[in-house]
Amino acid sequence: MLIISCPWCGERPEIEFVYGGEAHIARPADPSALSDQEWADFLYNRTNPKGTHAERWRHIHGCGRFFNAVRDTVSDFFVATYKPGEPRPDLSQDDAK
Amino acid sequence: MQTFSGFNLLRRALGGHKGWQPQWRTPEPKAEYDVIIVGAGGHGLACAYYLAKEHGISNVAVIERGWLGGGNTGRNTTIVRSNYLFDESAALYEHAVKLWEGLSADLNYNVMYSARGVLMLAHNHHDVQSFKRHVHSNRLNGVDNEWLSAEECKAFCPPLNISSMRYPILGGALQRRGGTARHDAVAWGFARAADSRGVDIIQNCEVTGIRRGPSGAVEGVETSKGFIGAKKIGVSAAGHTSVVMAMAGVRMPLESFPLQALVSEPVKPAFPTVVMSNTIHAYISQSDKGEMVIGAGTDAYTSYSQRGALHITTHTLDAICELVPQFRRLRMLRNWGGIVDVTPDRSPIIAKTPVPGLYVNCGWGTGGFKATPGSGHVFAHTIARDEPHPINAPFTIERFRDGFLIDEAAAAAVAH
């Protein structure tokens, strides 16, 4: 089981959390201006990288709050967790090893 | 190709079984092919086979990063069925089941398709309504599926516990033509049959790039064995589809999750059918080797690690112990994960892409094995004719843009 570090509560076991998908996908500022393709990109298309991935998690059986994490999808190693609104940490692939 | 027949078996036996040849060649890649398939799993090999057999295109290479059938084809739980709710899905999966029925004879290779039935259990009122709706929908589409009472479920599958459990069984939907097949034999059978028709299967050769010309059309693939040219490239890379498509600059509506499965120690025949329970989240069948083959839903987060969390497996086994109490003392032998590519509507994509000459067959999520022959068949048609077969015409990438989702996610009778 993974140990995940909630930015507010510290390290907790994986079963206290739910996964929330790719992070930093902002809702369009002017939704009516979007084309169908831009809506499809927002709603459905995902990076799905093999390597470091910025993603949302929620500490649902703890503080209940959302936060973001950078995780290596090959090793499942958590490189960093950070609060929502903060920019994605500038991490190289080496940090995930 | 040496054919398998009673006479040939006897002849080789009299020769001490020394006369058998390898089932397929190990060729070095040529400079150029008519079609390159990326990924030598069941779907990719089936596509190559049908390209050669039905469309006369045998100058084909199937390029595989590892060994053939070593990805999800070798990692799934081998269940075959076609009782899907929507017309589009029912047509696609029923096409596959019809091919399964004649596949061993067609390939001259025993894929051990066993129509032992797939029984989906209902544990609450919603399940009952949902499965009855499936039964009616399937009947209208010419797909066999029937409703069984709890007692009839028990009669069909005696090891089941139908009453003394937290969520008692209220009934079930049974597709008698559903069942299992031998996953490795499917990959081997298609590989052997494709190879005998001139298809080159190139293993241990990783695709590292897709080269596109000035017009944007594909020109070939960069691999660990150098550049290989082709005007048409079919991507059949399962969990790694996003990675391969990114090489051509295409973003996909896919996320890759680990899906775990496990098998018990082998025992004598004790479980006659395939049983699936969506509500308490597990499914089980017995392999011809005697192992109980068990699985459930995907892990919670995207990953390429080919392993999952133990608590997911434990949860699955809790359900199995409730469903079949006599298996509580079975020991589990092996546990593994495969990487499945999941679309937002849980239906596959078998289609042309925005890149000329690039085709993709992906998004099978947790249930791709059952479709192997049908998927390969319609994908071959799509590549050969540069237009989809009527069966896969709805399964485009553009359906996400245009709003024509085939939303089996909410309505399927599947355990994920």
Short mmCIF file of C-alpha atoms in Angstrom, two decimals:
data_model
loop_
_atom_site.label_atom_id
_atom_site.label_comp_id
_atom_site.label_asym_id
_atom_site.label_seq_id
_atom_site.Cartn_x
_atom_site.Cartn_y
_atom_site.Cartn_z
CA MET A 1 0.00 0.00 0.00
CA LEU A 2 1.19 3.48 -0.85
CA ILE A 3 1.94 6.05 1.83
CA ILE A 4 0.67 9.44 0.67
CA SER A 5 1.62 12.72 2.28
CA CYS A 6 -1.41 15.00 2.63
CA PRO A 7 -0.18 18.63 2.67
CA TRP A 8 -2.36 19.27 5.72
CA CYS A 9 -2.31 15.96 7.64
CA GLY A 10 1.03 14.38 6.76
CA GLU A 11 1.68 10.78 5.81
CA ARG A 12 -1.33 8.49 5.68
CA PRO A 13 -2.11 5.14 4.03
CA GLU A 14 -3.51 5.07 0.51
CA ILE A 15 -6.95 3.80 1.57
CA GLU A 16 -7.71 7.18 3.19
CA PHE A 17 -7.54 8.86 -0.24
CA VAL A 18 -9.39 8.91 -3.52
CA TYR A 19 -7.79 9.62 -6.84
CA GLY A 20 -9.04 12.66 -8.74
CA GLY A 21 -7.46 12.42 -12.19
CA GLU A 22 -5.07 14.72 -14.00
CA ALA A 23 -4.37 18.06 -12.28
CA HIS A 24 -4.14 21.59 -13.67
CA ILE A 25 -7.02 21.21 -16.12
CA ALA A 26 -8.74 24.54 -15.58
CA ARG A 27 -12.39 24.98 -16.46
CA PRO A 28 -12.62 27.31 -19.49
CA ALA A 29 -13.01 30.95 -18.54
CA ASP A 30 -15.49 31.59 -21.35
CA PRO A 31 -17.29 28.26 -21.93
CA SER A 32 -19.58 29.49 -24.70
CA ALA A 33 -16.56 30.50 -26.80
CA LEU A 34 -15.22 26.94 -27.02
CA SER A 35 -15.46 24.76 -30.12
CA ASP A 36 -16.59 21.14 -29.84
CA GLN A 37 -12.99 20.00 -30.21
CA GLU A 38 -11.86 22.28 -27.37
CA TRP A 39 -14.64 20.87 -25.17
CA ALA A 40 -13.51 17.33 -26.01
CA ASP A 41 -9.95 18.29 -25.05
CA PHE A 42 -11.14 19.73 -21.75
CA LEU A 43 -13.53 16.91 -20.88
CA TYR A 44 -11.89 13.79 -22.26
CA ASN A 45 -8.38 14.06 -23.69
CA ARG A 46 -5.67 13.33 -21.14
CA THR A 47 -1.88 13.30 -21.10
CA ASN A 48 -1.71 9.82 -19.52
CA PRO A 49 2.11 9.96 -19.38
CA LYS A 50 4.50 7.15 -18.64
CA GLY A 51 6.63 9.01 -16.12
CA THR A 52 5.90 11.92 -13.81
CA HIS A 53 2.23 12.87 -13.66
CA ALA A 54 0.60 15.84 -11.90
CA GLU A 55 -2.68 14.63 -10.46
CA ARG A 56 -5.40 15.46 -7.97
CA TRP A 57 -6.04 13.48 -4.82
CA ARG A 58 -8.59 13.95 -2.06
CA HIS A 59 -8.01 12.99 1.56
CA ILE A 60 -11.60 11.78 1.81
CA HIS A 61 -11.24 9.78 5.05
CA GLY A 62 -9.19 12.51 6.70
CA CYS A 63 -9.43 16.25 6.28
CA GLY A 64 -11.58 15.85 3.16
CA ARG A 65 -9.53 18.37 1.19
CA PHE A 66 -8.23 18.16 -2.36
CA PHE A 67 -4.54 18.52 -3.11
CA ASN A 68 -2.18 17.88 -6.00
CA ALA A 69 0.64 15.39 -6.31
CA VAL A 70 3.41 14.58 -8.72
CA ARG A 71 3.83 10.82 -9.01
CA ASP A 72 5.96 8.62 -11.25
CA THR A 73 3.48 6.34 -13.03
CA VAL A 74 6.13 3.69 -13.63
CA SER A 75 7.20 3.23 -10.00
CA ASP A 76 4.14 4.83 -8.27
CA PHE A 77 6.66 6.86 -6.23
CA PHE A 78 5.26 10.20 -5.00
CA VAL A 79 7.76 12.90 -5.89
CA ALA A 80 5.85 15.74 -4.22
CA THR A 81 2.45 16.77 -2.91
CA TYR A 82 1.28 20.38 -2.84
CA LYS A 83 -1.77 22.46 -2.08
CA PRO A 84 -4.32 23.38 -4.75
CA GLY A 85 -3.56 26.70 -6.41
CA GLU A 86 0.17 26.21 -6.10
CA PRO A 87 2.05 25.71 -9.37
CA ARG A 88 3.33 22.29 -10.36
CA PRO A 89 6.79 21.87 -8.83
CA ASP A 90 9.57 22.04 -11.38
CA LEU A 91 10.93 18.52 -11.05
CA SER A 92 13.11 16.62 -13.42
CA GLN A 93 12.55 12.94 -14.22
CA ASP A 94 15.53 12.10 -12.02
CA ASP A 95 13.64 13.13 -8.90
CA ALA A 96 11.28 10.26 -9.46
CA LYS A 97 13.98 7.61 -9.22
CA MET B 1 3.38 -24.39 -41.89
CA GLN B 2 2.95 -27.82 -40.40
CA THR B 3 -0.76 -28.41 -39.95
CA PHE B 4 -2.11 -30.11 -36.87
CA SER B 5 -4.21 -33.20 -37.57
CA GLY B 6 -4.69 -36.63 -36.08
CA PHE B 7 -2.58 -38.10 -38.86
CA ASN B 8 0.23 -35.57 -38.37
CA LEU B 9 0.25 -36.09 -34.58
CA LEU B 10 0.56 -39.84 -35.11
CA ARG B 11 3.30 -39.42 -37.71
CA ARG B 12 5.36 -37.11 -35.46
CA ALA B 13 4.75 -39.41 -32.50
CA LEU B 14 6.16 -42.35 -34.44
CA GLY B 15 9.21 -40.20 -35.18
CA GLY B 16 9.70 -39.51 -31.49
CA HIS B 17 8.26 -35.98 -31.86
CA LYS B 18 11.54 -34.85 -33.41
CA GLY B 19 10.02 -33.54 -36.63
CA TRP B 20 8.20 -30.48 -35.26
CA GLN B 21 9.26 -27.09 -36.58
CA PRO B 22 9.03 -23.68 -34.90
CA GLN B 23 5.50 -22.26 -35.11
CA TRP B 24 6.67 -18.92 -36.50
CA ARG B 25 9.85 -17.35 -37.86
CA THR B 26 12.03 -14.78 -36.11
CA PRO B 27 12.73 -12.42 -39.03
CA GLU B 28 14.86 -9.30 -39.12
CA PRO B 29 12.77 -6.29 -40.18
CA LYS B 30 12.69 -5.34 -43.86
CA ALA B 31 13.25 -1.72 -44.90
CA GLU B 32 9.60 -1.19 -45.74
CA TYR B 33 6.21 -2.83 -45.34
CA ASP B 34 2.72 -2.06 -46.64
CA VAL B 35 1.36 -2.05 -43.09
CA ILE B 36 3.02 -1.96 -39.67
CA ILE B 37 1.06 -3.05 -36.62
CA VAL B 38 2.47 -1.77 -33.31
CA GLY B 39 1.90 -4.39 -30.63
CA ALA B 40 1.88 -8.18 -31.00
CA GLY B 41 -0.91 -8.95 -28.60
CA GLY B 42 -4.03 -10.84 -29.57
CA HIS B 43 -5.64 -7.81 -31.22
CA GLY B 44 -2.57 -6.84 -33.26
CA LEU B 45 -1.83 -10.40 -34.38
CA ALA B 46 -5.49 -10.99 -35.27
CA CYS B 47 -5.43 -7.79 -37.33
CA ALA B 48 -2.31 -8.96 -39.20
CA TYR B 49 -3.90 -12.36 -39.81
CA TYR B 50 -7.11 -10.90 -41.23
CA LEU B 51 -5.16 -8.36 -43.32
CA ALA B 52 -3.37 -11.27 -44.98
CA LYS B 53 -6.34 -13.62 -45.15
CA GLU B 54 -9.22 -11.36 -46.13
CA HIS B 55 -7.57 -8.36 -47.76
CA GLY B 56 -4.58 -9.93 -49.50
CA ILE B 57 -2.12 -7.66 -47.67
CA SER B 58 0.63 -9.95 -46.41
CA ASN B 59 3.58 -7.52 -46.56
CA VAL B 60 2.89 -6.71 -42.92
CA ALA B 61 5.11 -6.39 -39.86
CA VAL B 62 3.86 -6.75 -36.30
CA ILE B 63 6.35 -4.95 -34.05
CA GLU B 64 6.46 -5.89 -30.40
CA ARG B 65 8.45 -4.33 -27.57
CA GLY B 66 8.59 -7.53 -25.53
CA TRP B 67 7.47 -10.98 -26.61
CA LEU B 68 4.25 -11.74 -28.44
CA GLY B 69 1.24 -12.19 -26.19
CA GLY B 70 3.23 -10.96 -23.18
CA GLY B 71 1.09 -7.94 -22.36
CA ASN B 72 -2.59 -7.99 -21.55
CA THR B 73 -3.17 -11.04 -23.74
CA GLY B 74 -1.12 -13.04 -21.25
CA ARG B 75 -2.54 -11.26 -18.21
CA ASN B 76 -6.30 -11.31 -18.61
CA THR B 77 -8.88 -13.70 -17.16
CA THR B 78 -9.94 -15.11 -20.57
CA ILE B 79 -13.67 -14.45 -20.37
CA VAL B 80 -15.71 -14.38 -23.60
CA ARG B 81 -19.25 -12.95 -23.77
CA SER B 82 -21.31 -10.51 -25.82
CA ASN B 83 -24.26 -9.54 -23.59
CA TYR B 84 -23.70 -5.79 -23.86
CA LEU B 85 -26.58 -3.35 -23.56
CA PHE B 86 -26.25 -1.01 -26.50
CA ASP B 87 -26.76 -1.93 -30.15
CA GLU B 88 -23.27 -0.79 -31.18
CA SER B 89 -21.52 -2.81 -28.47
CA ALA B 90 -23.71 -5.89 -28.89
CA ALA B 91 -22.91 -5.93 -32.63
CA LEU B 92 -19.18 -5.61 -31.99
CA TYR B 93 -18.89 -8.25 -29.28
CA GLU B 94 -21.35 -10.63 -30.97
CA HIS B 95 -19.22 -10.39 -34.12
CA ALA B 96 -16.31 -11.59 -31.98
CA VAL B 97 -18.25 -14.44 -30.36
CA LYS B 98 -19.29 -15.72 -33.79
CA LEU B 99 -15.62 -15.73 -34.82
CA TRP B 100 -14.65 -17.46 -31.54
CA GLU B 101 -17.02 -20.30 -32.38
CA GLY B 102 -15.09 -21.23 -35.51
CA LEU B 103 -11.67 -19.91 -34.56
CA SER B 104 -9.85 -23.15 -33.72
CA ALA B 105 -10.78 -24.64 -37.11
CA ASP B 106 -9.99 -21.41 -38.94
CA LEU B 107 -6.51 -21.14 -37.39
CA ASN B 108 -5.85 -24.89 -37.28
CA TYR B 109 -4.86 -24.22 -33.68
CA ASN B 110 -6.82 -25.17 -30.59
CA VAL B 111 -7.69 -21.94 -28.78
CA MET B 112 -9.73 -24.00 -26.30
CA TYR B 113 -12.83 -21.84 -26.59
CA SER B 114 -15.21 -23.33 -24.05
CA ALA B 115 -18.81 -22.10 -24.12
CA ARG B 116 -19.42 -22.95 -20.49
CA GLY B 117 -21.70 -19.98 -19.86
CA VAL B 118 -21.25 -16.62 -18.17
CA LEU B 119 -23.54 -16.03 -15.21
CA MET B 120 -23.91 -12.46 -13.92
CA LEU B 121 -25.36 -12.27 -10.46
CA ALA B 122 -27.95 -9.79 -9.19
CA HIS B 123 -27.80 -8.92 -5.49
CA ASN B 124 -30.31 -6.09 -5.24
CA HIS B 125 -33.42 -4.71 -6.87
CA HIS B 126 -31.46 -2.42 -9.15
CA ASP B 127 -29.33 -5.33 -10.42
CA VAL B 128 -32.48 -7.33 -11.17
CA GLN B 129 -33.99 -4.51 -13.20
CA SER B 130 -30.72 -3.73 -14.95
CA PHE B 131 -29.99 -7.34 -15.93
CA LYS B 132 -33.56 -7.95 -17.11
CA ARG B 133 -33.18 -4.87 -19.28
CA HIS B 134 -29.97 -6.36 -20.65
CA VAL B 135 -31.72 -9.68 -21.35
CA HIS B 136 -34.45 -7.89 -23.33
CA SER B 137 -31.98 -5.66 -25.18
CA ASN B 138 -29.81 -8.66 -26.04
CA ARG B 139 -32.82 -10.63 -27.31
CA LEU B 140 -33.72 -7.77 -29.68
CA ASN B 141 -30.14 -7.84 -30.96
CA GLY B 142 -30.12 -11.61 -31.46
CA VAL B 143 -27.70 -12.18 -28.57
CA ASP B 144 -28.55 -15.05 -26.24
CA ASN B 145 -29.03 -14.10 -22.61
CA GLU B 146 -31.59 -15.39 -20.19
CA TRP B 147 -32.84 -14.62 -16.70
CA LEU B 148 -32.40 -17.24 -13.98
CA SER B 149 -33.98 -17.21 -10.53
CA ALA B 150 -31.67 -17.64 -7.55
CA GLU B 151 -32.58 -21.34 -7.34
CA GLU B 152 -31.88 -21.77 -11.05
CA CYS B 153 -28.50 -20.07 -10.55
CA LYS B 154 -27.74 -22.57 -7.78
CA ALA B 155 -28.79 -25.47 -10.01
CA PHE B 156 -26.61 -24.20 -12.87
CA CYS B 157 -23.63 -23.56 -10.60
CA PRO B 158 -23.94 -25.70 -7.44
CA PRO B 159 -20.91 -24.27 -5.55
CA LEU B 160 -22.66 -20.89 -5.30
CA ASN B 161 -23.89 -19.63 -1.96
CA ILE B 162 -27.17 -17.88 -2.73
CA SER B 163 -28.62 -17.04 0.65
CA SER B 164 -26.37 -16.93 3.71
CA MET B 165 -24.45 -13.83 2.76
CA ARG B 166 -24.51 -10.07 3.27
CA TYR B 167 -26.05 -9.44 -0.19
CA PRO B 168 -28.01 -12.60 -1.08
CA ILE B 169 -28.32 -13.57 -4.75
CA LEU B 170 -31.70 -12.63 -6.19
CA GLY B 171 -31.10 -14.08 -9.63
CA GLY B 172 -28.75 -13.86 -12.55
CA ALA B 173 -28.38 -13.31 -16.28
CA LEU B 174 -26.86 -16.27 -18.10
CA GLN B 175 -25.27 -16.15 -21.53
CA ARG B 176 -24.80 -19.81 -22.41
CA ARG B 177 -22.57 -19.10 -25.42
CA GLY B 178 -20.21 -17.12 -23.23
CA GLY B 179 -17.28 -18.85 -21.62
CA THR B 180 -13.51 -18.90 -21.72
CA ALA B 181 -10.65 -19.49 -24.14
CA ARG B 182 -6.97 -20.19 -23.65
CA HIS B 183 -5.34 -16.74 -23.82
CA ASP B 184 -1.82 -17.82 -24.82
CA ALA B 185 -3.17 -20.15 -27.50
CA VAL B 186 -5.09 -17.24 -29.02
CA ALA B 187 -1.89 -15.20 -29.41
CA TRP B 188 0.09 -18.23 -30.60
CA GLY B 189 -2.62 -19.37 -33.01
CA PHE B 190 -2.96 -15.96 -34.63
CA ALA B 191 0.84 -15.53 -34.71
CA ARG B 192 1.34 -18.90 -36.39
CA ALA B 193 -1.44 -18.36 -38.91
CA ALA B 194 -0.30 -14.80 -39.74
CA ASP B 195 3.34 -15.87 -40.04
CA SER B 196 2.42 -18.68 -42.45
CA ARG B 197 0.77 -16.08 -44.69
CA GLY B 198 3.96 -14.01 -44.83
CA VAL B 199 3.50 -11.60 -41.91
CA ASP B 200 6.77 -10.74 -40.13
CA ILE B 201 6.46 -10.79 -36.34
CA ILE B 202 9.34 -8.74 -34.95
CA GLN B 203 9.74 -9.22 -31.21
CA ASN B 204 12.03 -7.40 -28.77
CA CYS B 205 11.83 -4.31 -30.96
CA GLU B 206 10.51 -1.16 -29.31
CA VAL B 207 8.86 1.57 -31.35
CA THR B 208 10.47 4.83 -30.26
CA GLY B 209 8.98 7.25 -32.77
CA ILE B 210 6.53 7.70 -35.62
CA ARG B 211 7.95 9.54 -38.62
CA ARG B 212 5.61 11.85 -40.54
CA GLY B 213 6.23 13.45 -43.91
CA PRO B 214 5.68 17.04 -45.05
CA SER B 215 2.00 16.35 -45.74
CA GLY B 216 1.56 15.02 -42.21
CA ALA B 217 1.08 11.43 -43.40
CA VAL B 218 3.01 8.67 -41.69
CA GLU B 219 6.18 7.37 -43.33
CA GLY B 220 7.21 4.69 -40.86
CA VAL B 221 8.38 4.01 -37.35
CA GLU B 222 11.67 4.53 -35.55
CA THR B 223 12.51 1.44 -33.56
CA SER B 224 15.30 0.00 -31.47
CA LYS B 225 16.26 -1.93 -34.64
CA GLY B 226 16.30 1.18 -36.83
CA PHE B 227 13.80 2.90 -39.09
CA ILE B 228 11.09 0.76 -40.73
CA GLY B 229 9.00 2.36 -43.46
CA ALA B 230 5.24 1.97 -43.99
CA LYS B 231 2.45 4.07 -45.46
CA LYS B 232 -0.03 2.65 -42.98
CA ILE B 233 0.51 2.12 -39.27
CA GLY B 234 -2.00 0.45 -36.98
CA VAL B 235 -1.48 1.08 -33.27
CA SER B 236 -2.69 -1.81 -31.13
CA ALA B 237 -0.68 -1.09 -28.01
CA ALA B 238 -3.29 -1.44 -25.21
CA GLY B 239 -2.13 0.34 -22.05
CA HIS B 240 0.69 2.11 -23.88
CA THR B 241 -1.53 3.60 -26.61
CA SER B 242 -1.26 7.14 -25.20
CA VAL B 243 2.53 6.83 -25.26
CA VAL B 244 2.67 5.58 -28.86
CA MET B 245 0.08 8.07 -30.13
CA ALA B 246 1.99 10.92 -28.48
CA MET B 247 4.86 10.03 -30.85
CA ALA B 248 2.58 11.15 -33.68
CA GLY B 249 1.39 14.18 -31.72
CA VAL B 250 -2.11 12.83 -31.01
CA ARG B 251 -3.67 13.26 -27.58
CA MET B 252 -6.05 10.45 -26.71
CA PRO B 253 -9.15 10.25 -24.50
CA LEU B 254 -7.47 7.47 -22.52
CA GLU B 255 -6.20 6.79 -19.03
CA SER B 256 -4.13 3.71 -18.18
CA PHE B 257 -4.90 1.80 -15.00
CA PRO B 258 -3.54 -1.41 -13.48
CA LEU B 259 -6.04 -4.27 -13.54
CA GLN B 260 -5.19 -7.13 -11.22
CA ALA B 261 -5.97 -10.81 -11.41
CA LEU B 262 -4.94 -13.85 -9.43
CA VAL B 263 -5.11 -17.63 -9.57
CA SER B 264 -5.41 -20.27 -6.89
CA GLU B 265 -3.58 -23.53 -6.60
CA PRO B 266 -4.94 -26.03 -9.15
CA VAL B 267 -7.74 -28.33 -7.98
CA LYS B 268 -9.98 -30.90 -9.64
CA PRO B 269 -12.96 -29.59 -11.67
CA ALA B 270 -15.07 -27.78 -9.08
CA PHE B 271 -16.55 -24.76 -10.81
CA PRO B 272 -18.54 -25.33 -14.01
CA THR B 273 -19.03 -21.84 -15.39
CA VAL B 274 -17.94 -18.21 -15.25
CA VAL B 275 -19.59 -16.23 -12.46
CA MET B 276 -19.42 -12.45 -12.28
CA SER B 277 -20.77 -10.19 -9.60
CA ASN B 278 -20.73 -6.49 -10.25
CA THR B 279 -22.25 -5.57 -6.91
CA ILE B 280 -19.90 -7.38 -4.59
CA HIS B 281 -17.15 -6.95 -7.16
CA ALA B 282 -15.49 -10.18 -8.21
CA TYR B 283 -15.53 -12.79 -10.91
CA ILE B 284 -14.28 -16.33 -11.04
CA SER B 285 -13.86 -19.25 -13.39
CA GLN B 286 -11.76 -22.40 -13.39
CA SER B 287 -9.03 -22.82 -15.97
CA ASP B 288 -8.44 -26.12 -17.72
CA LYS B 289 -5.32 -26.50 -15.56
CA GLY B 290 -7.59 -26.41 -12.51
CA GLU B 291 -6.70 -23.01 -11.12
CA MET B 292 -9.46 -20.67 -10.01
CA VAL B 293 -8.98 -17.52 -12.07
CA ILE B 294 -10.17 -14.47 -10.14
CA GLY B 295 -10.38 -10.79 -10.89
CA ALA B 296 -12.32 -7.61 -10.27
CA GLY B 297 -12.10 -3.91 -11.09
CA THR B 298 -9.13 -1.70 -11.85
CA ASP B 299 -6.94 -0.07 -9.26
CA ALA B 300 -7.84 3.45 -8.22
CA TYR B 301 -5.15 5.51 -9.93
CA THR B 302 -3.42 5.59 -13.31
CA SER B 303 -0.17 3.67 -13.50
CA TYR B 304 2.13 1.76 -15.85
CA SER B 305 3.59 -0.34 -13.04
CA GLN B 306 1.90 -3.68 -13.96
CA ARG B 307 1.16 -4.29 -10.32
CA GLY B 308 -1.53 -3.04 -8.01
CA ALA B 309 -2.43 -2.56 -4.40
CA LEU B 310 -2.95 -5.57 -2.16
CA HIS B 311 -6.09 -4.13 -0.59
CA ILE B 312 -7.84 -4.29 -3.98
CA THR B 313 -7.06 -8.01 -4.23
CA THR B 314 -8.12 -8.63 -0.64
CA HIS B 315 -11.45 -6.96 -1.31
CA THR B 316 -11.94 -9.23 -4.33
CA LEU B 317 -11.19 -12.34 -2.28
CA ASP B 318 -13.65 -11.23 0.41
CA ALA B 319 -16.34 -11.34 -2.26
CA ILE B 320 -15.20 -14.72 -3.59
CA CYS B 321 -15.28 -16.21 -0.10
CA GLU B 322 -18.87 -15.00 0.30
CA LEU B 323 -19.97 -16.28 -3.11
CA VAL B 324 -18.27 -19.67 -2.90
CA PRO B 325 -17.60 -20.54 0.74
CA GLN B 326 -15.95 -23.86 -0.19
CA PHE B 327 -13.05 -21.89 -1.69
CA ARG B 328 -12.17 -20.19 1.62
CA ARG B 329 -9.33 -22.63 2.20
CA LEU B 330 -7.90 -22.41 -1.31
CA ARG B 331 -4.42 -20.92 -1.40
CA MET B 332 -3.64 -18.29 -4.01
CA LEU B 333 -0.63 -19.00 -6.19
CA ARG B 334 0.01 -15.91 -8.29
CA ASN B 335 -1.17 -12.32 -8.47
CA TRP B 336 -0.32 -9.86 -11.23
CA GLY B 337 -1.44 -6.71 -12.98
CA GLY B 338 -1.85 -5.54 -16.53
CA ILE B 339 -2.14 -2.00 -17.79
CA VAL B 340 -5.52 -1.31 -19.35
CA ASP B 341 -6.39 1.80 -21.35
CA VAL B 342 -9.79 3.10 -20.35
CA THR B 343 -11.93 5.53 -22.38
CA PRO B 344 -14.43 7.93 -20.78
CA ASP B 345 -17.39 5.84 -22.02
CA ARG B 346 -15.74 2.42 -21.46
CA SER B 347 -16.16 1.54 -25.14
CA PRO B 348 -13.18 0.97 -27.43
CA ILE B 349 -11.84 3.14 -30.22
CA ILE B 350 -11.22 1.30 -33.52
CA ALA B 351 -10.74 4.04 -36.05
CA LYS B 352 -8.81 6.27 -38.37
CA THR B 353 -7.01 9.13 -36.65
CA PRO B 354 -6.47 12.78 -37.61
CA VAL B 355 -3.03 11.68 -38.94
CA PRO B 356 -3.23 10.25 -42.50
CA GLY B 357 -2.16 6.60 -42.57
CA LEU B 358 -2.34 6.20 -38.79
CA TYR B 359 -5.03 3.92 -37.35
CA VAL B 360 -5.73 3.05 -33.75
CA ASN B 361 -7.37 0.16 -31.94
CA CYS B 362 -7.48 0.93 -28.22
CA GLY B 363 -9.60 1.74 -25.21
CA TRP B 364 -10.65 -1.86 -24.54
CA GLY B 365 -10.23 -1.16 -20.85
CA THR B 366 -10.99 -4.15 -18.66
CA GLY B 367 -12.63 -6.29 -21.32
CA GLY B 368 -10.57 -6.60 -24.47
CA PHE B 369 -9.82 -10.31 -24.58
CA LYS B 370 -13.36 -11.35 -25.47
CA ALA B 371 -13.24 -9.16 -28.57
CA THR B 372 -9.86 -10.34 -29.88
CA PRO B 373 -10.92 -11.95 -33.19
CA GLY B 374 -13.70 -9.46 -33.92
CA SER B 375 -11.52 -6.49 -33.05
CA GLY B 376 -8.70 -7.69 -35.30
CA HIS B 377 -11.16 -8.43 -38.08
CA VAL B 378 -12.76 -4.97 -38.21
CA PHE B 379 -9.44 -3.19 -37.59
CA ALA B 380 -7.94 -5.03 -40.58
CA HIS B 381 -10.90 -3.86 -42.67
CA THR B 382 -10.40 -0.27 -41.46
CA ILE B 383 -6.70 -0.31 -42.39
CA ALA B 384 -7.07 -2.14 -45.71
CA ARG B 385 -9.98 -0.07 -47.04
CA ASP B 386 -9.13 3.18 -45.25
CA GLU B 387 -12.71 3.24 -43.98
CA PRO B 388 -14.34 1.49 -41.05
CA HIS B 389 -16.32 -1.73 -41.24
CA PRO B 390 -20.02 -1.00 -40.47
CA ILE B 391 -19.55 -2.72 -37.09
CA ASN B 392 -16.76 -0.40 -35.90
CA ALA B 393 -18.04 2.75 -37.62
CA PRO B 394 -19.51 4.13 -34.35
CA PHE B 395 -16.26 3.53 -32.42
CA THR B 396 -14.43 6.65 -33.58
CA ILE B 397 -12.25 9.12 -31.69
CA GLU B 398 -14.51 11.91 -32.88
CA ARG B 399 -17.46 10.54 -30.93
CA PHE B 400 -16.08 12.38 -27.90
CA ARG B 401 -16.09 15.64 -29.84
CA ASP B 402 -19.49 15.06 -31.42
CA GLY B 403 -21.25 13.72 -28.36
CA PHE B 404 -22.06 10.22 -29.66
CA LEU B 405 -20.75 8.33 -26.65
CA ILE B 406 -21.43 4.60 -26.36
CA ASP B 407 -21.88 4.83 -22.65
CA GLU B 408 -21.43 1.30 -21.39
CA ALA B 409 -19.77 2.73 -18.28
CA ALA B 410 -23.06 3.28 -16.52
CA ALA B 411 -25.08 0.59 -18.16
CA ALA B 412 -22.82 -2.39 -18.86
CA ALA B 413 -23.15 -5.76 -17.19
CA VAL B 414 -19.42 -5.69 -16.54
CA ALA B 415 -17.53 -5.92 -13.31
CA HIS B 416 -15.52 -2.73 -13.27
#
